[in-house]
mmCIF file of C-alpha atoms in Angstrom:
data_model
loop_
_atom_site.group_PDB
_atom_site.id
_atom_site.type_symbol
_atom_site.label_atom_id
_atom_site.label_comp_id
_atom_site.label_asym_id
_atom_site.label_seq_id
_atom_site.Cartn_x
_atom_site.Cartn_y
_atom_site.Cartn_z
ATOM 1 C CA MET A 1 0.193 -0.273 -0.112
ATOM 2 C CA LYS A 2 3.012 2.093 0.899
ATOM 3 C CA HIS A 3 3.861 2.241 -3.159
ATOM 4 C CA LEU A 4 0.304 3.353 -4.251
ATOM 5 C CA PHE A 5 0.908 6.245 -2.228
ATOM 6 C CA THR A 6 4.131 7.041 -3.220
ATOM 7 C CA ILE A 7 3.398 6.818 -7.083
ATOM 8 C CA ILE A 8 0.073 9.314 -6.107
ATOM 9 C CA LEU A 9 2.417 11.674 -4.558
ATOM 10 C CA ALA A 10 4.972 11.938 -6.959
ATOM 11 C CA LEU A 11 2.459 12.078 -9.588
ATOM 12 C CA LEU A 12 1.471 15.022 -7.632
ATOM 13 C CA LEU A 13 4.286 16.893 -7.285
ATOM 14 C CA THR A 14 6.007 15.856 -10.143
ATOM 15 C CA THR A 15 3.299 17.150 -12.614
ATOM 16 C CA GLY A 16 3.888 20.241 -10.513
ATOM 17 C CA LEU A 17 6.848 20.674 -10.730
ATOM 18 C CA ARG A 18 6.413 20.621 -14.993
ATOM 19 C CA ALA A 19 4.048 23.185 -14.744
ATOM 20 C CA GLN A 20 6.464 25.580 -12.364
ATOM 21 C CA THR A 21 9.007 24.794 -15.316
ATOM 22 C CA GLN A 22 6.883 24.774 -18.277
ATOM 23 C CA ASP A 23 6.620 28.352 -18.895
ATOM 24 C CA SER A 24 10.224 29.045 -18.076
ATOM 25 C CA LEU A 25 11.390 30.887 -20.896
ATOM 26 C CA PRO A 26 11.699 34.396 -21.701
ATOM 27 C CA CYS A 27 9.747 33.839 -24.750
ATOM 28 C CA ILE A 28 6.774 32.466 -23.288
ATOM 29 C CA SER A 29 3.939 35.244 -22.052
ATOM 30 C CA SER A 30 2.208 34.057 -18.324
ATOM 31 C CA HIS A 31 -0.577 34.372 -20.778
ATOM 32 C CA GLN A 32 0.389 32.926 -23.766
ATOM 33 C CA PHE A 33 -1.245 29.202 -24.237
ATOM 34 C CA THR A 34 0.505 26.218 -24.995
ATOM 35 C CA ASN A 35 0.138 22.721 -25.641
ATOM 36 C CA SER A 36 2.251 21.840 -22.597
ATOM 37 C CA GLN A 37 0.759 23.960 -20.367
ATOM 38 C CA VAL A 38 -2.575 21.595 -20.759
ATOM 39 C CA ILE A 39 -0.335 18.252 -19.724
ATOM 40 C CA ALA A 40 -0.060 18.491 -16.252
ATOM 41 C CA PRO A 41 -3.642 19.077 -15.337
ATOM 42 C CA ALA A 42 -5.020 17.082 -18.123
ATOM 43 C CA VAL A 43 -2.575 13.814 -16.554
ATOM 44 C CA LEU A 44 -3.913 14.549 -13.175
ATOM 45 C CA PHE A 45 -7.328 14.735 -13.822
ATOM 46 C CA TYR A 46 -7.131 11.763 -16.264
ATOM 47 C CA SER A 47 -4.920 9.582 -13.413
ATOM 48 C CA GLY A 48 -8.255 10.456 -11.212
ATOM 49 C CA SER A 49 -11.336 9.507 -13.313
ATOM 50 C CA ILE A 50 -9.692 6.871 -14.549
ATOM 51 C CA ILE A 51 -9.573 5.829 -11.464
ATOM 52 C CA ALA A 52 -12.468 6.809 -9.755
ATOM 53 C CA LEU A 53 -15.696 5.371 -12.287
ATOM 54 C CA SER A 54 -12.955 2.093 -12.853
ATOM 55 C CA PRO A 55 -14.857 -0.207 -9.671
ATOM 56 C CA GLN A 56 -11.731 -2.405 -10.587
ATOM 57 C CA LEU A 57 -9.173 0.196 -9.808
ATOM 58 C CA HIS A 58 -11.328 2.185 -7.353
ATOM 59 C CA ASN A 59 -11.504 -0.854 -5.519
ATOM 60 C CA SER A 60 -7.657 -1.574 -5.464
ATOM 61 C CA ILE A 61 -6.130 1.467 -5.310
ATOM 62 C CA ASP A 62 -8.515 4.020 -3.543
ATOM 63 C CA PHE A 63 -10.253 1.293 -1.235
ATOM 64 C CA ALA A 64 -6.226 0.085 -0.634
ATOM 65 C CA ILE A 65 -4.914 3.716 -0.152
ATOM 66 C CA ARG A 66 -7.849 4.626 2.171
ATOM 67 C CA ASP A 67 -6.981 1.226 4.310
ATOM 68 C CA TRP A 68 -3.634 1.796 4.774
ATOM 69 C CA SER A 69 -4.138 5.793 5.554
ATOM 70 C CA GLN A 70 -6.736 4.803 8.238
ATOM 71 C CA ALA A 71 -5.139 1.784 9.885
ATOM 72 C CA ASP A 72 -4.116 3.700 12.879
ATOM 73 C CA GLY A 73 -7.285 4.417 13.769
ATOM 74 C CA HIS A 74 -6.206 8.386 14.533
ATOM 75 C CA ALA A 75 -9.176 11.203 14.879
ATOM 76 C CA ARG A 76 -9.394 13.743 12.141
ATOM 77 C CA MET A 77 -7.505 17.062 12.127
ATOM 78 C CA HIS A 78 -9.320 19.919 10.590
ATOM 79 C CA TYR A 79 -5.907 21.436 8.991
ATOM 80 C CA ASP A 80 -6.898 21.173 6.366
ATOM 81 C CA ASP A 81 -10.196 23.433 5.944
ATOM 82 C CA TYR A 82 -7.558 26.463 6.578
ATOM 83 C CA ILE A 83 -4.196 26.017 4.449
ATOM 84 C CA GLN A 84 -6.164 25.377 1.819
ATOM 85 C CA PHE A 85 -6.433 29.291 1.435
ATOM 86 C CA VAL A 86 -3.119 29.148 2.148
ATOM 87 C CA PRO A 87 -1.366 29.182 -1.829
ATOM 88 C CA ILE A 88 -4.309 32.387 -3.177
ATOM 89 C CA VAL A 89 -3.926 34.672 0.541
ATOM 90 C CA SER A 90 -0.034 34.586 0.244
ATOM 91 C CA VAL A 91 -0.205 35.376 -3.535
ATOM 92 C CA TYR A 92 -1.674 39.033 -1.944
ATOM 93 C CA ALA A 93 0.541 38.380 0.827
ATOM 94 C CA LEU A 94 3.890 38.671 -1.204
ATOM 95 C CA LYS A 95 2.489 41.529 -3.020
ATOM 96 C CA LEU A 96 1.318 43.072 0.718
ATOM 97 C CA CYS A 97 4.863 42.699 1.577
ATOM 98 C CA GLY A 98 6.541 44.452 -1.663
ATOM 99 C CA VAL A 99 7.290 41.115 -3.917
ATOM 100 C CA LYS A 100 7.177 42.504 -7.504
ATOM 101 C CA SER A 101 4.346 40.017 -9.359
ATOM 102 C CA VAL A 102 3.702 40.411 -12.982
ATOM 103 C CA HIS A 103 -0.079 41.820 -12.145
ATOM 104 C CA ASN A 104 -0.952 44.976 -10.312
ATOM 105 C CA TRP A 105 -4.024 45.003 -7.118
ATOM 106 C CA ALA A 106 -6.507 45.316 -9.941
ATOM 107 C CA SER A 107 -5.488 42.419 -11.686
ATOM 108 C CA LEU A 108 -4.500 39.995 -9.139
ATOM 109 C CA ALA A 109 -7.957 40.657 -7.899
ATOM 110 C CA ALA A 110 -8.920 39.668 -10.793
ATOM 111 C CA LEU A 111 -7.637 36.624 -11.806
ATOM 112 C CA GLY A 112 -7.783 35.017 -8.279
ATOM 113 C CA ALA A 113 -11.789 35.671 -8.086
ATOM 114 C CA GLY A 114 -12.659 34.140 -11.800
ATOM 115 C CA SER A 115 -10.551 31.584 -11.386
ATOM 116 C CA GLY A 116 -12.282 30.667 -8.385
ATOM 117 C CA ILE A 117 -15.795 31.033 -10.361
ATOM 118 C CA ILE A 118 -14.160 28.766 -12.754
ATOM 119 C CA LEU A 119 -13.288 25.854 -10.074
ATOM 120 C CA ALA A 120 -16.287 26.717 -8.960
ATOM 121 C CA ALA A 121 -18.364 26.101 -12.514
ATOM 122 C CA LEU A 122 -16.315 23.155 -12.880
ATOM 123 C CA THR A 123 -16.253 21.753 -9.732
ATOM 124 C CA ILE A 124 -19.275 21.518 -8.549
ATOM 125 C CA PRO A 125 -21.516 20.201 -11.681
ATOM 126 C CA THR A 126 -18.798 17.191 -11.933
ATOM 127 C CA LYS A 127 -19.390 15.860 -7.807
ATOM 128 C CA ASN A 128 -22.892 16.430 -8.750
ATOM 129 C CA LEU A 129 -22.827 14.348 -12.116
ATOM 130 C CA LEU A 130 -20.714 11.681 -9.921
ATOM 131 C CA GLN A 131 -22.119 11.643 -7.109
ATOM 132 C CA GLN A 132 -19.110 9.732 -5.632
ATOM 133 C CA GLU A 133 -19.517 8.446 -2.537
ATOM 134 C CA ARG A 134 -17.125 9.618 -0.285
ATOM 135 C CA PRO A 135 -14.568 7.147 1.973
ATOM 136 C CA CYS A 136 -16.551 7.918 5.053
ATOM 137 C CA GLY A 137 -19.381 7.169 3.382
ATOM 138 C CA ASN A 138 -23.589 8.479 3.487
ATOM 139 C CA ILE A 139 -21.929 11.746 1.275
ATOM 140 C CA PHE A 140 -22.252 11.726 -1.918
ATOM 141 C CA THR A 141 -20.167 14.662 -3.065
ATOM 142 C CA SER A 142 -16.269 13.139 -3.483
ATOM 143 C CA PHE A 143 -14.910 13.411 -6.877
ATOM 144 C CA PRO A 144 -13.230 15.337 -7.513
ATOM 145 C CA SER A 145 -11.673 17.213 -4.632
ATOM 146 C CA GLY A 146 -13.166 21.198 -3.280
ATOM 147 C CA HIS A 147 -10.188 21.637 -0.989
ATOM 148 C CA THR A 148 -7.572 20.143 -3.284
ATOM 149 C CA GLY A 149 -9.264 22.152 -5.895
ATOM 150 C CA THR A 150 -8.484 25.308 -3.724
ATOM 151 C CA ALA A 151 -4.945 24.804 -3.254
ATOM 152 C CA PHE A 152 -3.594 24.051 -6.345
ATOM 153 C CA MET A 153 -5.032 27.236 -8.005
ATOM 154 C CA GLY A 154 -3.941 29.120 -5.479
ATOM 155 C CA ALA A 155 -0.764 27.406 -5.839
ATOM 156 C CA GLU A 156 -0.314 28.231 -10.123
ATOM 157 C CA ILE A 157 -1.348 31.533 -9.458
ATOM 158 C CA LEU A 158 1.758 31.679 -6.752
ATOM 159 C CA ARG A 159 3.688 30.443 -9.630
ATOM 160 C CA ARG A 160 2.584 32.487 -12.804
ATOM 161 C CA GLU A 161 2.658 35.756 -10.174
ATOM 162 C CA TYR A 162 6.703 35.004 -8.455
ATOM 163 C CA GLY A 163 7.840 31.980 -9.793
ATOM 164 C CA LYS A 164 9.825 33.443 -12.767
ATOM 165 C CA GLU A 165 11.689 35.767 -10.650
ATOM 166 C CA TYR A 166 11.577 33.821 -7.166
ATOM 167 C CA PRO A 167 11.530 29.747 -7.968
ATOM 168 C CA GLY A 168 11.429 28.396 -3.910
ATOM 169 C CA ILE A 169 7.992 30.210 -3.782
ATOM 170 C CA ALA A 170 6.153 28.556 -6.399
ATOM 171 C CA VAL A 171 7.795 25.197 -4.860
ATOM 172 C CA ALA A 172 6.503 25.935 -1.646
ATOM 173 C CA GLY A 173 3.008 26.936 -3.283
ATOM 174 C CA TYR A 174 3.010 23.371 -4.584
ATOM 175 C CA ALA A 175 4.274 21.487 -1.666
ATOM 176 C CA VAL A 176 1.772 23.405 0.865
ATOM 177 C CA ALA A 177 -1.584 21.673 -2.173
ATOM 178 C CA THR A 178 -0.005 18.510 -2.258
ATOM 179 C CA THR A 179 0.050 18.823 1.935
ATOM 180 C CA VAL A 180 -4.056 19.703 1.266
ATOM 181 C CA GLY A 181 -4.632 16.828 -0.856
ATOM 182 C CA LEU A 182 -2.337 13.879 1.246
ATOM 183 C CA MET A 183 -4.510 15.564 4.697
ATOM 184 C CA ARG A 184 -7.953 15.034 2.583
ATOM 185 C CA ILE A 185 -6.419 11.557 2.781
ATOM 186 C CA TYR A 186 -5.193 10.983 5.662
ATOM 187 C CA ASN A 187 -8.642 12.434 7.298
ATOM 188 C CA ASN A 188 -11.254 10.083 4.890
ATOM 189 C CA ARG A 189 -12.216 12.636 3.442
ATOM 190 C CA HIS A 190 -11.666 11.649 -0.246
ATOM 191 C CA TRP A 191 -9.897 9.237 -1.669
ATOM 192 C CA ALA A 192 -6.789 9.558 -3.435
ATOM 193 C CA SER A 193 -8.733 10.056 -7.053
ATOM 194 C CA ASP A 194 -10.038 12.833 -5.972
ATOM 195 C CA ILE A 195 -7.014 14.226 -5.118
ATOM 196 C CA LEU A 196 -6.297 13.938 -8.376
ATOM 197 C CA GLY A 197 -8.665 14.929 -9.745
ATOM 198 C CA GLY A 198 -9.284 18.370 -7.922
ATOM 199 C CA ALA A 199 -5.608 19.336 -8.353
ATOM 200 C CA GLY A 200 -6.041 19.129 -11.908
ATOM 201 C CA PHE A 201 -9.068 21.435 -11.997
ATOM 202 C CA GLY A 202 -7.202 24.010 -10.119
ATOM 203 C CA ILE A 203 -4.467 24.201 -12.542
ATOM 204 C CA LEU A 204 -6.716 24.230 -15.173
ATOM 205 C CA SER A 205 -8.932 26.858 -13.840
ATOM 206 C CA ALA A 206 -6.264 29.235 -13.046
ATOM 207 C CA SER A 207 -4.980 28.969 -16.113
ATOM 208 C CA ILE A 208 -8.137 29.149 -18.178
ATOM 209 C CA MET A 209 -8.197 32.829 -16.067
ATOM 210 C CA TYR A 210 -4.740 33.714 -17.378
ATOM 211 C CA TRP A 211 -5.430 32.353 -20.984
ATOM 212 C CA LEU A 212 -8.199 34.652 -21.148
ATOM 213 C CA SER A 213 -7.310 38.015 -19.197
ATOM 214 C CA PRO A 214 -5.738 39.366 -22.524
ATOM 215 C CA TYR A 215 -8.964 39.526 -23.780
ATOM 216 C CA LEU A 216 -10.619 40.568 -20.222
ATOM 217 C CA THR A 217 -10.624 44.793 -18.872
ATOM 218 C CA PHE A 218 -9.485 45.270 -15.460
#
């Protein structure tokens, strides 16, 4: 079971690091669409949805990781309810502290709000359509994880605003987002597949807003 858990963790981290480097060339704007930008969210969401929708994979991967993570019978921690917002809050906190970002305050506010709206528009209908039961039982809004989506959305905005000049900030944002996803599994609130799907939606939501922003007036 530890090997399966390690695979999930590696997938989250490596796709996050891929997103960190894919726009590193000076000639590529953070607003410019490239096919490579779709790879990370597509891999995450596709992997999560395949596991969630395949009874065999759901039973062999999701249940196995759930049983392993809950083997010690620990009590639920609620930190994930709060640290999901750390990446997006950091976007504005860093700006307030004088760290140079790509956009001004008005644009940052619009990018954050727009990304959140897109994330909700993707996540809520998917939850209602699939009606996936949570590992804790009797709640049918499991796939994808909204907490994880929020964290990865914030991490992607953090990367696009500060990652070129301060790579460590981008890495830290994705590390926090990954921690949120792992805590959702630890707290028995979501399956591993939900975490992958939520991460994919989170990155995609921020990316869509950045692609649209040249056509919007802030």
